[in-house]
PDB file of C-alpha atoms in Angstrom:
ATOM      1  CA  MET A   1     116.306  21.293  35.063  1.00  0.00           C
ATOM      2  CA  ALA A   2     115.212  22.457  31.667  1.00  0.00           C
ATOM      3  CA  ARG A   3     115.292  18.930  30.405  1.00  0.00           C
ATOM      4  CA  ASN A   4     112.408  17.788  32.524  1.00  0.00           C
ATOM      5  CA  MET A   5     110.139  20.670  31.698  1.00  0.00           C
ATOM      6  CA  TYR A   6     107.942  20.651  28.636  1.00  0.00           C
ATOM      7  CA  GLU A   7     108.174  23.689  26.349  1.00  0.00           C
ATOM      8  CA  TYR A   8     104.920  24.961  24.878  1.00  0.00           C
ATOM      9  CA  SER A   9     106.348  27.619  22.606  1.00  0.00           C
ATOM     10  CA  THR A  10     107.519  27.100  19.041  1.00  0.00           C
ATOM     11  CA  SER A  11     111.011  28.366  19.728  1.00  0.00           C
ATOM     12  CA  PRO A  12     112.391  26.558  22.747  1.00  0.00           C
ATOM     13  CA  LYS A  13     114.795  28.213  25.066  1.00  0.00           C
ATOM     14  CA  LYS A  14     118.434  27.513  24.685  1.00  0.00           C
ATOM     15  CA  LEU A  15     119.689  25.014  27.257  1.00  0.00           C
ATOM     16  CA  GLN A  16     122.592  25.983  29.407  1.00  0.00           C
ATOM     17  CA  PRO A  17     125.575  23.636  29.171  1.00  0.00           C
ATOM     18  CA  ASP A  18     126.273  21.391  32.121  1.00  0.00           C
ATOM     19  CA  TYR A  19     129.619  22.344  33.545  1.00  0.00           C
ATOM     20  CA  ARG A  20     129.787  19.452  35.929  1.00  0.00           C
ATOM     21  CA  LYS A  21     130.889  17.111  33.124  1.00  0.00           C
ATOM     22  CA  ARG A  22     133.912  19.234  32.394  1.00  0.00           C
ATOM     23  CA  ASN A  23     134.894  19.208  36.038  1.00  0.00           C
ATOM     24  CA  ARG A  24     134.985  15.407  35.989  1.00  0.00           C
ATOM     25  CA  LYS A  25     137.555  15.451  33.243  1.00  0.00           C
ATOM     26  CA  ARG A  26     139.677  17.831  35.214  1.00  0.00           C
ATOM     27  CA  ASN A  27     139.627  15.553  38.252  1.00  0.00           C
ATOM     28  CA  LEU A  28     141.237  12.667  36.381  1.00  0.00           C
ATOM     29  CA  LYS A  29     144.673  11.732  37.552  1.00  0.00           C
ATOM     30  CA  ILE A  30     147.446  11.447  35.042  1.00  0.00           C
ATOM     31  CA  VAL A  31     149.340   8.201  35.369  1.00  0.00           C
ATOM     32  CA  GLU A  32     152.900   8.175  34.272  1.00  0.00           C
ATOM     33  CA  ASP A  33     153.867   5.607  31.672  1.00  0.00           C
ATOM     34  CA  VAL A  34     155.341   2.560  33.343  1.00  0.00           C
ATOM     35  CA  PRO A  35     157.866   0.595  31.323  1.00  0.00           C
ATOM     36  CA  ARG A  36     156.637  -2.844  30.196  1.00  0.00           C
ATOM     37  CA  GLN A  37     159.232  -4.692  32.171  1.00  0.00           C
ATOM     38  CA  GLU A  38     157.876  -3.392  35.438  1.00  0.00           C
ATOM     39  CA  VAL A  39     154.275  -4.440  34.709  1.00  0.00           C
ATOM     40  CA  LYS A  40     153.564  -7.746  36.405  1.00  0.00           C
ATOM     41  CA  ILE A  41     150.986 -10.150  35.035  1.00  0.00           C
ATOM     42  CA  SER A  42     149.310 -12.406  37.550  1.00  0.00           C
ATOM     43  CA  ALA A  43     149.449 -16.196  37.255  1.00  0.00           C
ATOM     44  CA  GLU A  44     145.698 -16.327  36.676  1.00  0.00           C
ATOM     45  CA  GLN A  45     145.987 -13.955  33.720  1.00  0.00           C
ATOM     46  CA  LYS A  46     148.806 -16.096  32.301  1.00  0.00           C
ATOM     47  CA  ARG A  47     146.649 -19.224  32.599  1.00  0.00           C
ATOM     48  CA  LYS A  48     143.731 -17.508  30.873  1.00  0.00           C
ATOM     49  CA  HIS A  49     146.054 -16.326  28.120  1.00  0.00           C
ATOM     50  CA  LYS A  50     147.435 -19.882  27.656  1.00  0.00           C
ATOM     51  CA  LYS A  51     143.942 -21.376  27.588  1.00  0.00           C
ATOM     52  CA  LEU A  52     142.799 -18.841  25.021  1.00  0.00           C
ATOM     53  CA  THR A  53     145.882 -19.465  22.874  1.00  0.00           C
ATOM     54  CA  LEU A  54     145.387 -23.244  23.023  1.00  0.00           C
ATOM     55  CA  LEU A  55     141.710 -22.833  22.189  1.00  0.00           C
ATOM     56  CA  VAL A  56     142.500 -20.698  19.126  1.00  0.00           C
ATOM     57  CA  ILE A  57     145.173 -23.188  17.981  1.00  0.00           C
ATOM     58  CA  GLY A  58     142.752 -26.087  18.509  1.00  0.00           C
ATOM     59  CA  ILE A  59     139.990 -24.407  16.518  1.00  0.00           C
ATOM     60  CA  PHE A  60     142.459 -23.588  13.739  1.00  0.00           C
ATOM     61  CA  ALA A  61     143.667 -27.214  13.654  1.00  0.00           C
ATOM     62  CA  LEU A  62     140.062 -28.472  13.561  1.00  0.00           C
ATOM     63  CA  LEU A  63     139.152 -26.155  10.692  1.00  0.00           C
ATOM     64  CA  LEU A  64     142.323 -27.127   8.843  1.00  0.00           C
ATOM     65  CA  THR A  65     141.473 -30.827   9.273  1.00  0.00           C
ATOM     66  CA  ILE A  66     137.912 -30.292   8.019  1.00  0.00           C
ATOM     67  CA  SER A  67     139.183 -28.343   5.025  1.00  0.00           C
ATOM     68  CA  TYR A  68     141.727 -31.043   4.159  1.00  0.00           C
ATOM     69  CA  ARG A  69     139.095 -33.771   4.464  1.00  0.00           C
ATOM     70  CA  ASN A  70     136.723 -31.859   2.187  1.00  0.00           C
ATOM     71  CA  SER A  71     139.453 -31.483  -0.417  1.00  0.00           C
ATOM     72  CA  GLN A  72     140.072 -35.252  -0.255  1.00  0.00           C
ATOM     73  CA  ILE A  73     136.349 -35.915  -0.699  1.00  0.00           C
ATOM     74  CA  ASN A  74     136.210 -33.573  -3.711  1.00  0.00           C
ATOM     75  CA  GLU A  75     139.224 -35.285  -5.267  1.00  0.00           C
ATOM     76  CA  ARG A  76     137.708 -38.751  -4.820  1.00  0.00           C
ATOM     77  CA  PHE A  77     134.384 -37.533  -6.186  1.00  0.00           C
ATOM     78  CA  SER A  78     136.080 -36.240  -9.334  1.00  0.00           C
ATOM     79  CA  GLN A  79     137.881 -39.592  -9.704  1.00  0.00           C
ATOM     80  CA  VAL A  80     134.565 -41.428  -9.421  1.00  0.00           C
ATOM     81  CA  GLN A  81     133.024 -39.153 -12.047  1.00  0.00           C
ATOM     82  CA  THR A  82     135.963 -39.754 -14.393  1.00  0.00           C
ATOM     83  CA  LEU A  83     135.687 -43.517 -13.930  1.00  0.00           C
ATOM     84  CA  ARG A  84     131.945 -43.389 -14.584  1.00  0.00           C
ATOM     85  CA  LYS A  85     132.542 -41.522 -17.838  1.00  0.00           C
ATOM     86  CA  GLU A  86     135.132 -44.120 -18.856  1.00  0.00           C
ATOM     87  CA  LEU A  87     132.712 -46.915 -17.979  1.00  0.00           C
ATOM     88  CA  SER A  88     129.937 -45.415 -20.082  1.00  0.00           C
ATOM     89  CA  SER A  89     132.263 -44.988 -23.084  1.00  0.00           C
ATOM     90  CA  ILE A  90     133.496 -48.592 -22.741  1.00  0.00           C
ATOM     91  CA  GLU A  91     129.899 -49.838 -22.496  1.00  0.00           C
ATOM     92  CA  LYS A  92     129.074 -47.930 -25.703  1.00  0.00           C
ATOM     93  CA  GLU A  93     132.054 -49.526 -27.432  1.00  0.00           C
ATOM     94  CA  ASN A  94     130.921 -52.977 -26.250  1.00  0.00           C
ATOM     95  CA  GLU A  95     127.430 -52.414 -27.595  1.00  0.00           C
ATOM     96  CA  GLN A  96     128.813 -51.281 -30.947  1.00  0.00           C
ATOM     97  CA  THR A  97     131.107 -54.318 -31.068  1.00  0.00           C
ATOM     98  CA  GLU A  98     128.205 -56.641 -30.275  1.00  0.00           C
ATOM     99  CA  VAL A  99     126.180 -55.081 -33.099  1.00  0.00           C
ATOM    100  CA  LEU A 100     129.112 -55.568 -35.479  1.00  0.00           C
ATOM    101  CA  ILE A 101     129.463 -59.193 -34.381  1.00  0.00           C
ATOM    102  CA  GLN A 102     125.739 -59.827 -34.883  1.00  0.00           C
ATOM    103  CA  ASN A 103     125.939 -58.266 -38.344  1.00  0.00           C
ATOM    104  CA  SER A 104     128.978 -60.345 -39.248  1.00  0.00           C
ATOM    105  CA  LEU A 105     127.259 -63.568 -38.157  1.00  0.00           C
ATOM    106  CA  ASN A 106     124.547 -63.082 -40.728  1.00  0.00           C
ATOM    107  CA  LEU A 107     124.820 -65.940 -43.299  1.00  0.00           C
ATOM    108  CA  ASN A 108     124.308 -63.630 -46.248  1.00  0.00           C
ATOM    109  CA  THR A 109     127.186 -61.443 -45.061  1.00  0.00           C
ATOM    110  CA  ILE A 110     129.436 -64.465 -44.566  1.00  0.00           C
ATOM    111  CA  GLU A 111     128.611 -65.779 -48.044  1.00  0.00           C
ATOM    112  CA  LYS A 112     129.245 -62.385 -49.607  1.00  0.00           C
ATOM    113  CA  LEU A 113     132.643 -62.039 -47.865  1.00  0.00           C
ATOM    114  CA  ALA A 114     133.616 -65.574 -48.856  1.00  0.00           C
ATOM    115  CA  LYS A 115     132.857 -64.868 -52.511  1.00  0.00           C
ATOM    116  CA  GLU A 116     134.509 -61.429 -52.633  1.00  0.00           C
ATOM    117  CA  LYS A 117     137.577 -61.778 -50.432  1.00  0.00           C
ATOM    118  CA  LEU A 118     138.365 -65.478 -50.589  1.00  0.00           C
ATOM    119  CA  GLY A 119     137.101 -66.225 -54.095  1.00  0.00           C
ATOM    120  CA  MET A 120     134.949 -69.140 -52.905  1.00  0.00           C
ATOM    121  CA  GLN A 121     131.971 -70.535 -54.820  1.00  0.00           C
ATOM    122  CA  LYS A 122     128.955 -72.674 -53.985  1.00  0.00           C
ATOM    123  CA  LEU A 123     129.273 -76.444 -54.423  1.00  0.00           C
ATOM    124  CA  THR A 124     127.920 -77.988 -57.589  1.00  0.00           C
ATOM    125  CA  ASN A 125     126.440 -81.492 -57.917  1.00  0.00           C
ATOM    126  CA  LYS A 126     129.659 -82.695 -59.531  1.00  0.00           C
ATOM    127  CA  GLN A 127     131.660 -81.778 -56.456  1.00  0.00           C
ATOM    128  CA  THR A 128     129.422 -83.689 -54.046  1.00  0.00           C
ATOM    129  CA  LEU A 129     130.804 -87.068 -52.926  1.00  0.00           C
ATOM    130  CA  TYR A 130     128.664 -89.473 -50.940  1.00  0.00           C
ATOM    131  CA  ILE A 131     130.247 -91.992 -48.510  1.00  0.00           C
ATOM    132  CA  ASN A 132     128.600 -95.179 -47.213  1.00  0.00           C
ATOM    133  CA  LEU A 133     129.368 -95.955 -43.596  1.00  0.00           C
ATOM    134  CA  PRO A 134     128.550 -99.247 -41.913  1.00  0.00           C
ATOM    135  CA  LYS A 135     125.995 -98.993 -39.174  1.00  0.00           C
ATOM    136  CA  LYS A 136     128.332-100.457 -36.595  1.00  0.00           C
ATOM    137  CA  ASP A 137     128.598 -98.801 -33.216  1.00  0.00           C
ATOM    138  CA  TYR A 138     132.126 -97.571 -32.643  1.00  0.00           C
ATOM    139  CA  VAL A 139     131.650 -96.894 -28.925  1.00  0.00           C
ATOM    140  CA  GLU A 140     133.145 -99.610 -26.718  1.00  0.00           C
ATOM    141  CA  SER A 141     131.468-100.396 -23.445  1.00  0.00           C
ATOM    142  CA  ALA A 142     133.521-100.807 -20.329  1.00  0.00           C
ATOM    143  CA  SER A 143     133.903-104.515 -19.586  1.00  0.00           C
ATOM    144  CA  GLU A 144     135.861-104.067 -16.390  1.00  0.00           C
ATOM    145  CA  LYS A 145     134.613-102.421 -13.284  1.00  0.00           C
ATOM    146  CA  ILE A 146     136.775 -99.499 -12.242  1.00  0.00           C
ATOM    147  CA  ILE A 147     137.201 -98.988  -8.536  1.00  0.00           C
ATOM    148  CA  MET A 148     138.454 -95.636  -7.457  1.00  0.00           C
ATOM    149  CA  GLU A 149     140.024 -95.460  -4.063  1.00  0.00           C
ATOM    150  CA  LYS A 150     140.094 -92.249  -2.198  1.00  0.00           C
ATOM    151  CA  GLU A 151     143.307 -90.982  -0.672  1.00  0.00           C
ATOM    152  CA  LYS A 152     143.744 -92.062   2.956  1.00  0.00           C
ATOM    153  CA  ASN A 153     145.333 -89.893   5.568  1.00  0.00           C
ATOM    154  CA  TRP A 154     148.307 -91.052   7.669  1.00  0.00           C
ATOM    155  CA  PHE A 155     146.153 -92.256  10.580  1.00  0.00           C
ATOM    156  CA  GLU A 156     143.968 -94.488   8.367  1.00  0.00           C
ATOM    157  CA  LYS A 157     147.073 -95.952   6.701  1.00  0.00           C
ATOM    158  CA  PHE A 158     148.576 -96.689  10.111  1.00  0.00           C
ATOM    159  CA  VAL A 159     145.386 -98.414  11.329  1.00  0.00           C
ATOM    160  CA  ASP A 160     145.189-100.485   8.099  1.00  0.00           C
ATOM    161  CA  LYS A 161     148.794-101.682   8.506  1.00  0.00           C
ATOM    162  CA  ILE A 162     148.215-102.743  12.097  1.00  0.00           C
ATOM    163  CA  PHE A 163     144.948-104.653  11.540  1.00  0.00           C
ATOM    164  CA  ASN A 164     145.713-106.077   8.071  1.00  0.00           C
ATOM    165  CA  ASN A 165     149.071-107.621   9.022  1.00  0.00           C
TER     166      ASN A 165
END
């Protein structure tokens, strides 16, 4: 009653407690504890419980599969990164080796190594020997015609034997 009325004063009146709520609590019936063995669960509740259990297991299996797959992907990715690093280091080595080869092919470097390591010297005019060769052609031309026969299969050989005899 007092709840619906607006109070115009600065100190509102104290509301009286509602005793009807307490009476409701008193009207509750006390149920004796029933042992668990006597409680019967309906077949529909069992089915719902089974479905829920299977659903939870299925979701867990799905999440486990996704997690495993992601770990496999991460492992393969790290392998690819390792192989790429190896490839780049091998390519660097190849480039360095090519530079060394190009430097070693320089004629001045070859001459220097020959003089220092092998003790070689340049030829003098006294060491030069000239040879006169006749201007005859040493290549022989083929005077006979060469006929190459291709391999015949068994049917062609059979036909040749029949018609040539």
